Tab-separated table of C-alpha atoms in Angstrom:
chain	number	residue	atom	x	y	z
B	22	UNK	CA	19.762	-15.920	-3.658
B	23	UNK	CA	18.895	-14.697	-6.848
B	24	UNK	CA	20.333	-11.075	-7.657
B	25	UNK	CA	18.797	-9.139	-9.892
B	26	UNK	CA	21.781	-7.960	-11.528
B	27	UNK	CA	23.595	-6.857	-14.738
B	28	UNK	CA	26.472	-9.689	-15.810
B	29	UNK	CA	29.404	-9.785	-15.276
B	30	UNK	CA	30.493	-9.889	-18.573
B	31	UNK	CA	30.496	-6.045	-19.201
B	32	UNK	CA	28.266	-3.238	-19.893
B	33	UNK	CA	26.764	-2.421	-23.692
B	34	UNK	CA	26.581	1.404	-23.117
B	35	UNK	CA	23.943	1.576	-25.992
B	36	UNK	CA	21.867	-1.674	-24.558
B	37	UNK	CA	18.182	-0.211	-23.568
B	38	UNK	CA	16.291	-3.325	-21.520
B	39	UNK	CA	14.582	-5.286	-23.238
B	40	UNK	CA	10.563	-5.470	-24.336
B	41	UNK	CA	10.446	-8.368	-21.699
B	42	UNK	CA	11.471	-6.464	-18.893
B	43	UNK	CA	9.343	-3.472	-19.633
B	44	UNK	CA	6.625	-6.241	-19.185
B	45	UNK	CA	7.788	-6.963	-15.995
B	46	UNK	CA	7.704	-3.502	-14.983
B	47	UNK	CA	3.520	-3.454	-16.078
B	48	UNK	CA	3.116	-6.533	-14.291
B	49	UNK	CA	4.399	-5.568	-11.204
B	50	UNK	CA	2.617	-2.056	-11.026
B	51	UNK	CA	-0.395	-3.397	-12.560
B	52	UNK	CA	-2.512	-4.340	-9.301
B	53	UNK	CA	-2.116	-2.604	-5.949
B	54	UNK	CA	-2.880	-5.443	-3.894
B	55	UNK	CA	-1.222	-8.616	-6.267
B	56	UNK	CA	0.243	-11.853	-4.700
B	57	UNK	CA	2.694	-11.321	-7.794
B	58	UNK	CA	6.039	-9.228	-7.199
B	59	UNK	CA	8.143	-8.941	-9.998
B	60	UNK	CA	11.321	-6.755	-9.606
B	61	UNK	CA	13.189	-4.668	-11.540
B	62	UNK	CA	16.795	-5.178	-12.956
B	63	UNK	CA	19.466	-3.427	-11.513
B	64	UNK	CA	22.973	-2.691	-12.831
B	65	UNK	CA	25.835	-2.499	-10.291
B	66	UNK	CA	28.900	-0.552	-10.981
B	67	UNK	CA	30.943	-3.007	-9.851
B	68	UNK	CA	30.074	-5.150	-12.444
B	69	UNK	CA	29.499	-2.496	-15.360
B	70	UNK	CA	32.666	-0.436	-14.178
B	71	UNK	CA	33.005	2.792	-12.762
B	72	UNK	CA	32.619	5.028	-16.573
B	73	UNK	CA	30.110	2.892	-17.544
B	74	UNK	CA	28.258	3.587	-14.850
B	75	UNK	CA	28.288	7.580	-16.155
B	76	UNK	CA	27.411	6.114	-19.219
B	77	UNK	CA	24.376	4.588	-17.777
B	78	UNK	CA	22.869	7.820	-16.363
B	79	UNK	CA	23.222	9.467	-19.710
B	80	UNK	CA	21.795	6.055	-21.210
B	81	UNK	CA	18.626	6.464	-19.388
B	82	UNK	CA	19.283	4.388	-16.804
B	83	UNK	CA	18.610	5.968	-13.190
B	84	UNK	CA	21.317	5.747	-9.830
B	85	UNK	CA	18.938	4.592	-7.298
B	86	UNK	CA	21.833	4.323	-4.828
B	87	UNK	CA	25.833	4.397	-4.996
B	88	UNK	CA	27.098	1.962	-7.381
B	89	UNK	CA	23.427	0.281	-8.560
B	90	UNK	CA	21.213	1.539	-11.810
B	91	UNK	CA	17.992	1.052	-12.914
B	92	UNK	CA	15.810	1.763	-16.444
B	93	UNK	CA	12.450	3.021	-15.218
B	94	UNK	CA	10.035	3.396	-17.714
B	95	UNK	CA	9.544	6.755	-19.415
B	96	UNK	CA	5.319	7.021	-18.756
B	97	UNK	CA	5.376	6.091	-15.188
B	98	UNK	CA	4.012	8.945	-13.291
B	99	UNK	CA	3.585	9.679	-9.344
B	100	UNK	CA	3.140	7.062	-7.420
B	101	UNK	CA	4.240	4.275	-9.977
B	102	UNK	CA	7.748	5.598	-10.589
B	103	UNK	CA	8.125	5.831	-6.542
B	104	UNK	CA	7.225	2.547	-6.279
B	105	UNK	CA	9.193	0.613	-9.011
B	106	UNK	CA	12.219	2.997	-7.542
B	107	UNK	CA	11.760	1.694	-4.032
B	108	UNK	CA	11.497	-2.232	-5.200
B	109	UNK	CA	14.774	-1.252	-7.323
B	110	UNK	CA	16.624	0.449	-3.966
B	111	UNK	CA	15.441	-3.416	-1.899
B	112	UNK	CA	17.127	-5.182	-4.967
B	113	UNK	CA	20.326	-3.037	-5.263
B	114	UNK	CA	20.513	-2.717	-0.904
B	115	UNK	CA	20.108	-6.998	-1.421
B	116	UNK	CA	22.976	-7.483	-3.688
B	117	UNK	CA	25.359	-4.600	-2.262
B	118	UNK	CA	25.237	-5.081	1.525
B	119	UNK	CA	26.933	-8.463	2.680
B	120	UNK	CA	26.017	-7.582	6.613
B	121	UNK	CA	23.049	-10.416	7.820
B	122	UNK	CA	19.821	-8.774	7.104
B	123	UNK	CA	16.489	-8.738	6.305
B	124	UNK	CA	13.840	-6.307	4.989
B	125	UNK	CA	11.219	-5.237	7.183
B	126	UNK	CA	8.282	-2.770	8.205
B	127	UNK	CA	7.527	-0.882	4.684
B	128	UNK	CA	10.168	-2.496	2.269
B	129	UNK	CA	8.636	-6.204	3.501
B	130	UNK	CA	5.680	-5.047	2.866
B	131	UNK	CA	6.288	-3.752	-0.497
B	132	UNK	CA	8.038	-6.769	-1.517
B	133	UNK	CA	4.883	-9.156	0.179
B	134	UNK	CA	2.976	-7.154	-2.776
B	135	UNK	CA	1.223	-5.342	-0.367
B	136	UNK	CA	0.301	-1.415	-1.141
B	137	UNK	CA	1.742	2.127	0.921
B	138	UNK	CA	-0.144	5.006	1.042
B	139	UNK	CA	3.049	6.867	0.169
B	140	UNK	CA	6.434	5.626	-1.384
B	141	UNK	CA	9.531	6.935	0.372
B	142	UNK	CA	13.569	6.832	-0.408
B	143	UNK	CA	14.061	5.161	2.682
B	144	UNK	CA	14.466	1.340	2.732
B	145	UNK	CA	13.904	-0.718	5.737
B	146	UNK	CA	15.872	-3.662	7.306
B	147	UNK	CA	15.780	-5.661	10.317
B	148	UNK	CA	19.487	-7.373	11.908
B	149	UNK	CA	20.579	-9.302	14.298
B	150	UNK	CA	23.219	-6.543	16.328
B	151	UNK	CA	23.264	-3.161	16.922
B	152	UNK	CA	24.245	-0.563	14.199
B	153	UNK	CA	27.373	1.644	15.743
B	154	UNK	CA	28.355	3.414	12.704
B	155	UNK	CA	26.907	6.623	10.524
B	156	UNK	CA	26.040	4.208	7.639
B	157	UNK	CA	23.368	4.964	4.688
B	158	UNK	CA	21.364	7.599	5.643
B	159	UNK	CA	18.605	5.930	3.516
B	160	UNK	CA	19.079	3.101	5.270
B	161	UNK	CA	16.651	2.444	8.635
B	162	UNK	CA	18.361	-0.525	10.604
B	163	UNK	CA	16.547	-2.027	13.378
B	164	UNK	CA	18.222	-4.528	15.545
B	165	UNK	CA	16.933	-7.632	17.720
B	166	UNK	CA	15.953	-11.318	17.916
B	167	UNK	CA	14.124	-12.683	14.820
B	168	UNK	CA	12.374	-15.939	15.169
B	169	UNK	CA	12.959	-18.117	12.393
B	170	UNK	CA	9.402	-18.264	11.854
B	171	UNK	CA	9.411	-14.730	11.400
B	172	UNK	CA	11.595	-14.826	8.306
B	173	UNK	CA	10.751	-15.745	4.621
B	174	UNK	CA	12.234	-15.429	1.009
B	175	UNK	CA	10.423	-12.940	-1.696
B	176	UNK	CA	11.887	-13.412	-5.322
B	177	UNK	CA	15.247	-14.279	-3.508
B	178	UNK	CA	15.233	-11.438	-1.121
B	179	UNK	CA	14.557	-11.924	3.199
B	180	UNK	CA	11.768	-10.699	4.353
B	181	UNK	CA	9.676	-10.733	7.687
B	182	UNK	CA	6.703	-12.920	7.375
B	183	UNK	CA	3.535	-11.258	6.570
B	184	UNK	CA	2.349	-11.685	9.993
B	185	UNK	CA	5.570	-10.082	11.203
B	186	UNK	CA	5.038	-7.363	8.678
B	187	UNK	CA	1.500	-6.565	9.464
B	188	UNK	CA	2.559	-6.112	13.147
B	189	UNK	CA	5.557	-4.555	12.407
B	190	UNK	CA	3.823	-1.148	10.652
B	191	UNK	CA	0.799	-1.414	12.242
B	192	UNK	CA	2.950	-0.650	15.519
B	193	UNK	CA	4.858	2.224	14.110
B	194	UNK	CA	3.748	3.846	10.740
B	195	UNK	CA	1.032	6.900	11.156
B	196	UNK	CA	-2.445	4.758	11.980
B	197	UNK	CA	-3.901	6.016	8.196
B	198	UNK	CA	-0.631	4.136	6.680
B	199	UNK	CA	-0.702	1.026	8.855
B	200	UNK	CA	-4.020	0.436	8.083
B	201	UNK	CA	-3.782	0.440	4.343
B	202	UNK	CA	-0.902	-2.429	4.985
B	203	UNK	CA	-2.953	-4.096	7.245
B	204	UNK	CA	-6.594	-4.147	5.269
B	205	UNK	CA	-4.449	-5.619	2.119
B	206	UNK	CA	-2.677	-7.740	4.563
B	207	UNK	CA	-6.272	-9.167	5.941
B	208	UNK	CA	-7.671	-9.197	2.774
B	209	UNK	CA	-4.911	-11.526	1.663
B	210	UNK	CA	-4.919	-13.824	4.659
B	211	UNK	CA	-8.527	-14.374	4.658
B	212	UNK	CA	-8.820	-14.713	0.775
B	213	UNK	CA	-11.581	-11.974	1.245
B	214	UNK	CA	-13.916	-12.375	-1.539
B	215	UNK	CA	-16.751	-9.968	-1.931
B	216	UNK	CA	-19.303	-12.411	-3.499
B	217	UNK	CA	-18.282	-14.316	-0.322
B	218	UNK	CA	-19.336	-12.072	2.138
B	219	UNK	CA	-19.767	-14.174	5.338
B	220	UNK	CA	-17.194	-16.402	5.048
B	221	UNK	CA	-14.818	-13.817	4.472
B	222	UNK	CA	-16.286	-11.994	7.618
B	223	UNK	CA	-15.530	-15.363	9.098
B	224	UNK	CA	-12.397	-15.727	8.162
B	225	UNK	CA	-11.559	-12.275	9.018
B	226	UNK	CA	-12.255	-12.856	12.481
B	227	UNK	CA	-9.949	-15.944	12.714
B	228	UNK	CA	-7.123	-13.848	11.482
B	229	UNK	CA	-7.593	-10.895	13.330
B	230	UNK	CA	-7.453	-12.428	16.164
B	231	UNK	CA	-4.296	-14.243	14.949
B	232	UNK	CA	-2.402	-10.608	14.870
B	233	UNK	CA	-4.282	-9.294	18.319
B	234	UNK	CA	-2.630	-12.315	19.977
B	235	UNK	CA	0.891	-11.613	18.471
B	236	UNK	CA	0.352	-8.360	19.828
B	237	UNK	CA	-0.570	-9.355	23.438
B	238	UNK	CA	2.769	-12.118	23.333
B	239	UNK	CA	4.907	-8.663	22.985
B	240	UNK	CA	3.488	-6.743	26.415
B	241	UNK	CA	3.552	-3.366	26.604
B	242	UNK	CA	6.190	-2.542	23.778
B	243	UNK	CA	5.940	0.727	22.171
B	244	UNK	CA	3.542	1.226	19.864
B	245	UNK	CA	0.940	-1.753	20.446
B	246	UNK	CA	-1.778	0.274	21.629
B	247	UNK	CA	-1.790	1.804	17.965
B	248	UNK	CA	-1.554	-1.881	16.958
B	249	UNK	CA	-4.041	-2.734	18.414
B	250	UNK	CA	-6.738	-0.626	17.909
B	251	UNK	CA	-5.062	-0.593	13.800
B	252	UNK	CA	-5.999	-4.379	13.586
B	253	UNK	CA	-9.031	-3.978	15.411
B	254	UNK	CA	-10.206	-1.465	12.491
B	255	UNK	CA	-8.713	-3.654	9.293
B	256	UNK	CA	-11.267	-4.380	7.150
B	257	UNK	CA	-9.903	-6.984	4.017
B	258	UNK	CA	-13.193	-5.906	1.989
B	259	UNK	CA	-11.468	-2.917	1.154
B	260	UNK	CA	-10.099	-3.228	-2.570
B	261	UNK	CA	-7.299	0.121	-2.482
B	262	UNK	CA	-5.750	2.016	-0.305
B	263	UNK	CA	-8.006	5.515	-1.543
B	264	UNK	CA	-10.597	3.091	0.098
B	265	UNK	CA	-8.836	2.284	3.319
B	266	UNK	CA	-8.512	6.312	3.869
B	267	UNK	CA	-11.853	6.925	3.115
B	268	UNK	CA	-12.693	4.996	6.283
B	269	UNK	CA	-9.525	5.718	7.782
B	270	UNK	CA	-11.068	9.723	8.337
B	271	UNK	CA	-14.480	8.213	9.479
B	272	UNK	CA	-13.795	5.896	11.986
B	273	UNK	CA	-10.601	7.442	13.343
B	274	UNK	CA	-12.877	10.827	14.259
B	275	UNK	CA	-15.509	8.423	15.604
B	276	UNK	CA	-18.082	7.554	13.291
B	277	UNK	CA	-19.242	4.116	13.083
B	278	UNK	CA	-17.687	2.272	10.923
B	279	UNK	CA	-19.874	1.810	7.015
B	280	UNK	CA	-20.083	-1.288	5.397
B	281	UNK	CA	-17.686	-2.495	2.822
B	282	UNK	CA	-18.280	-3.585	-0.543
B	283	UNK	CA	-22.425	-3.030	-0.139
B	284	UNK	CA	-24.464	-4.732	-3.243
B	285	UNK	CA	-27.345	-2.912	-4.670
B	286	UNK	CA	-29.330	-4.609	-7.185
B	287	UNK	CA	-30.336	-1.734	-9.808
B	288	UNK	CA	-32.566	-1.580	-13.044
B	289	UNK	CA	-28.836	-2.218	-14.847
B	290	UNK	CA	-27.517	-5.167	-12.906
B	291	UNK	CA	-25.957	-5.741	-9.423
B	292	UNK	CA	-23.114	-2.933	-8.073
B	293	UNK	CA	-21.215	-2.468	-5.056
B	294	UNK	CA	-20.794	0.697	-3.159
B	295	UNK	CA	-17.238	0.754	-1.617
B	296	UNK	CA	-18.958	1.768	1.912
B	297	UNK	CA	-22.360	2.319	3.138
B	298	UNK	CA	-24.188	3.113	6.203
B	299	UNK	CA	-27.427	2.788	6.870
B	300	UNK	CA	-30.083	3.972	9.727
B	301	UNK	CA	-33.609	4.503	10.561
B	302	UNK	CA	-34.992	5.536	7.198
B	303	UNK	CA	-31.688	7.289	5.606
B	304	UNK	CA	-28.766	6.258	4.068
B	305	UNK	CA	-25.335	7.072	2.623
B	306	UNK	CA	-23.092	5.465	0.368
B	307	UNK	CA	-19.351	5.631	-0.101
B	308	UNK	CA	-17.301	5.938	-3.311
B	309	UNK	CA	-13.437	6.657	-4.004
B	310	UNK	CA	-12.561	7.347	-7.587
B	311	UNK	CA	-8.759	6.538	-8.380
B	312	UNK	CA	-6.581	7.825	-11.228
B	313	UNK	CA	-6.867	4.507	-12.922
B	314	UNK	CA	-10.643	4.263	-13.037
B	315	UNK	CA	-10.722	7.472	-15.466
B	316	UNK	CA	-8.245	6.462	-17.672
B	317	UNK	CA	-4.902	5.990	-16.130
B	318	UNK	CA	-4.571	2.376	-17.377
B	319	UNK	CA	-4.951	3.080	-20.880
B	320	UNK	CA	-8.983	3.785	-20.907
B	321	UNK	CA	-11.386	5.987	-22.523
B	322	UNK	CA	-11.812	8.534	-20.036
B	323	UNK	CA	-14.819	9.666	-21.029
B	324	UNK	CA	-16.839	6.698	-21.762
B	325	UNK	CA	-15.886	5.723	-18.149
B	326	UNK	CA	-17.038	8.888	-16.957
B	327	UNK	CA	-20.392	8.196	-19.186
B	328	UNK	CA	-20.745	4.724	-17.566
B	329	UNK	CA	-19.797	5.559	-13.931
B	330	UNK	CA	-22.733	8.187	-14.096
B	331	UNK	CA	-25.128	5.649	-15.461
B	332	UNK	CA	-24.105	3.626	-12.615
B	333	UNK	CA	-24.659	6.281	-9.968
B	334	UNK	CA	-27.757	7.141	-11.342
B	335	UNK	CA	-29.027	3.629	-11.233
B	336	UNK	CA	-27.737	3.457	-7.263
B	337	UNK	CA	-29.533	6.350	-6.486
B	338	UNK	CA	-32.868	5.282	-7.664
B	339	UNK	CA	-32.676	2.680	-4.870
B	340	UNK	CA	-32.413	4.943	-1.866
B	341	UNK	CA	-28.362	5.580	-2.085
B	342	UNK	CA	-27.527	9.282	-2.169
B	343	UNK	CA	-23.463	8.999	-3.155
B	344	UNK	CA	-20.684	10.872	-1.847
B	345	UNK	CA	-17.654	10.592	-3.452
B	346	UNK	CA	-13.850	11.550	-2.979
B	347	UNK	CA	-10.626	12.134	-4.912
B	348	UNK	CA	-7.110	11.699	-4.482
B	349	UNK	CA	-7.112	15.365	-3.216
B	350	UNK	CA	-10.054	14.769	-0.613
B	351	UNK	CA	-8.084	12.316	1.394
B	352	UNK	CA	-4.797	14.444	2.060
B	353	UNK	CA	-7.892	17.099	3.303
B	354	UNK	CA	-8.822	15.407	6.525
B	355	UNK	CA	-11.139	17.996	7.978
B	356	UNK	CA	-12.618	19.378	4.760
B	357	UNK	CA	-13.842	15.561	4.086
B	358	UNK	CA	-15.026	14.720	7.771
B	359	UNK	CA	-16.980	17.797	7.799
B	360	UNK	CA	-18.701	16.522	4.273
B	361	UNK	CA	-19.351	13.128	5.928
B	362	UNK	CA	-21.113	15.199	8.819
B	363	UNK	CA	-23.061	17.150	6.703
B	364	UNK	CA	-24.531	13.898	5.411
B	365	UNK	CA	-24.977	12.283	8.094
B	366	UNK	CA	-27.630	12.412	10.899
B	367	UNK	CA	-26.976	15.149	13.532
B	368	UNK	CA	-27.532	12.616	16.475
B	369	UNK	CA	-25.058	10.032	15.172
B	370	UNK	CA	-22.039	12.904	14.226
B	371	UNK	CA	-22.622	14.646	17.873
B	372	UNK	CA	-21.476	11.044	19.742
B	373	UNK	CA	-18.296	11.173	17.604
B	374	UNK	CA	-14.659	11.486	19.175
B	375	UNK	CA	-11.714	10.663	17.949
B	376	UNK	CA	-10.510	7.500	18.725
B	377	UNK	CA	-6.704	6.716	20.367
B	378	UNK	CA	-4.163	4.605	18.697
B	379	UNK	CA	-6.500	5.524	15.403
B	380	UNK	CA	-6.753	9.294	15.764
B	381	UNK	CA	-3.376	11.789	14.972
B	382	UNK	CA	-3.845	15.464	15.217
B	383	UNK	CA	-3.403	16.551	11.259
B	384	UNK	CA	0.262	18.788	12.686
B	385	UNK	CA	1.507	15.476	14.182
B	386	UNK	CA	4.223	14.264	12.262
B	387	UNK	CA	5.594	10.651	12.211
């Protein structure tokens, strides 16, 4: 197993990492939804000594956990720095604990490259036995059989196979989180390509019902019902997870599902709406705008800005009034499912109800 570790032969309290591990970092938060996992490299005490290790905090180096360090990068913001923090608690938690273990539910899929909709300080692991002790309380254990089939290696580190993973949170996260696992997961499996539209729906299909009939092989354990109706919903068209909870809000309230990834051939070319629907002489298309797309990976905000309106301009010439949401707009259920009603026809938004194992009342908490 390869540890991702300081060495052993002592700690350089001026040593910043290096340019090629700040590279890493990129790489790894580059893409939400990358085969590519590169982790971070984290210092144990144990190796570096104990007043070293108080010489690493004031170094710039960050405790993630007792004994174990990381450098996180001085401009990641939000969701970045929670994420590089949480692949740097699964590499400290894999060199630290000796106990048999694997990583499961969100750290497997964080580790399988696959994106959350939010980035805890818990880390998750699946074991063999029972856990009788107080332990980490940032630990979550979960005990039981694990078929050998069931367990892979990520960059050195067990992990339940994807499979096992998509099951796994689709069974016990909040719907609107298990889906966002479960469209990258799908979108991965099938090799989803949107200029490949109905082979990917093809291939779709074959997977899905892969992961419906892991579900049935586990009877009525808790949770499946979600699973089930989670998987049914997956869509691998969906390029991010501001996507996936777009849709999320729709279809979990009841309205029919939009199409994903919708081509419209314009006066400037050939774009795709994220969603669409389409009726009897109306239609309405679907657009999430991310931090990244204005800027947030080193762009000219404003000539995006210029072109994205040039672009929505040229969509709406062919029949596609837009509406579009924000970060903001997604964590505002209700406010943004009454704007999809307003646009919508009165006959289709009056056969809407929510719909179980999809549907959580907004007080519910996980």
């Amino acid at each position: 197993m390869v540890l991702h570790t300081a060495g052993r032969r002592g700690w350089h309290p001026r040593r910043l990492p290096s340019c090629n591990e700040n590279v890493a970092a990129r790489r790894m938060l580059g893409g939400m939804q990358t085969d590519e996992v590169v982790l971070p490299t984290v210092h144990l005490a144990k190796h570096i000594g104990k007043d070293a290790g108080r010489r690493a905090e004031r170094d710039h180096l960050r405790r993630v956990r007792p004994g174990a360090y990381v450098w996180v990068p001085a401009d990641l913001t939000g969701w970045q720095e929670e994420r590089f923090l949480a692949f740097a608690r699964c590499v400290a938690y894999g060199a630290q604990l000796r106990a048999d273990l694997t990583f499961s539910h969100e750290s497997a899929a964080l580790l399988h490259g696959l994106p959350l909709w939010s980035y805890g300080n818990k880390t998750f692991v699946h074991q063999p036995y029972g856990w009788s002790g107080e332990g980490d309380p940032d630990l979550v254990r979960r005990s039981g059989h694990l078929a050998d089939t069931d367990r892979e290696t990520v960059q050195g580190l067990p992990v339940t196979s994807l499979e096992r993973t998509v099951t796994d949170c689709a069974r016990v996260l909040h719907p609107r989180d298990a889906l966002v696992v479960t469209d990258a997961a799908l979108r991965r499996l099938a090799q989803v390509k949107r200029n490949d539209r109905d082979g990917s729906l093809d291939r779709m299909a074959d997977v899905r019902a892969l992961l419906l009939e892991r579900l049935e092989a586990l009877g009525p354990a808790r949770g499946v019902v979600q699973a089930r109706a989670v998987v049914a919903a997956a869509n691998g068209l969906a390029e991010s997870p501001g996507e996936t909870v777009q849709r999320w809000i729709a279809v979990s309230h009841g309205l029919p599902e939009p199409d994903l990834q919708v081509p419209v051939r314009t006066r400037l070319g050939l774009f795709y709406l994220d969603g669409a629907w389409h009726g009897d002489g109306w239609k309405l298309g679907l657009e999430h705008d991310g931090a990244v797309k204005y800027g947030g990976d080193g762009a000219d905000a404003a000539v995006v800005v210029e072109q994205e309106k040039e672009r929505e301009d040229a969509i709406r010439e062919e029949g596609y009034p837009i509406m579009r949401t924000v970060a903001k707009d997604l964590v505002r259920v209700r406010e943004t499912f009454a704007r999809m009603c307003a646009r919508l026809p009165a006959a289709l938004v009056e056969q809407a109800r929510p719909v179980p194992g999809l549907y959580l009342p907004p007080s519910y908490q996980r």
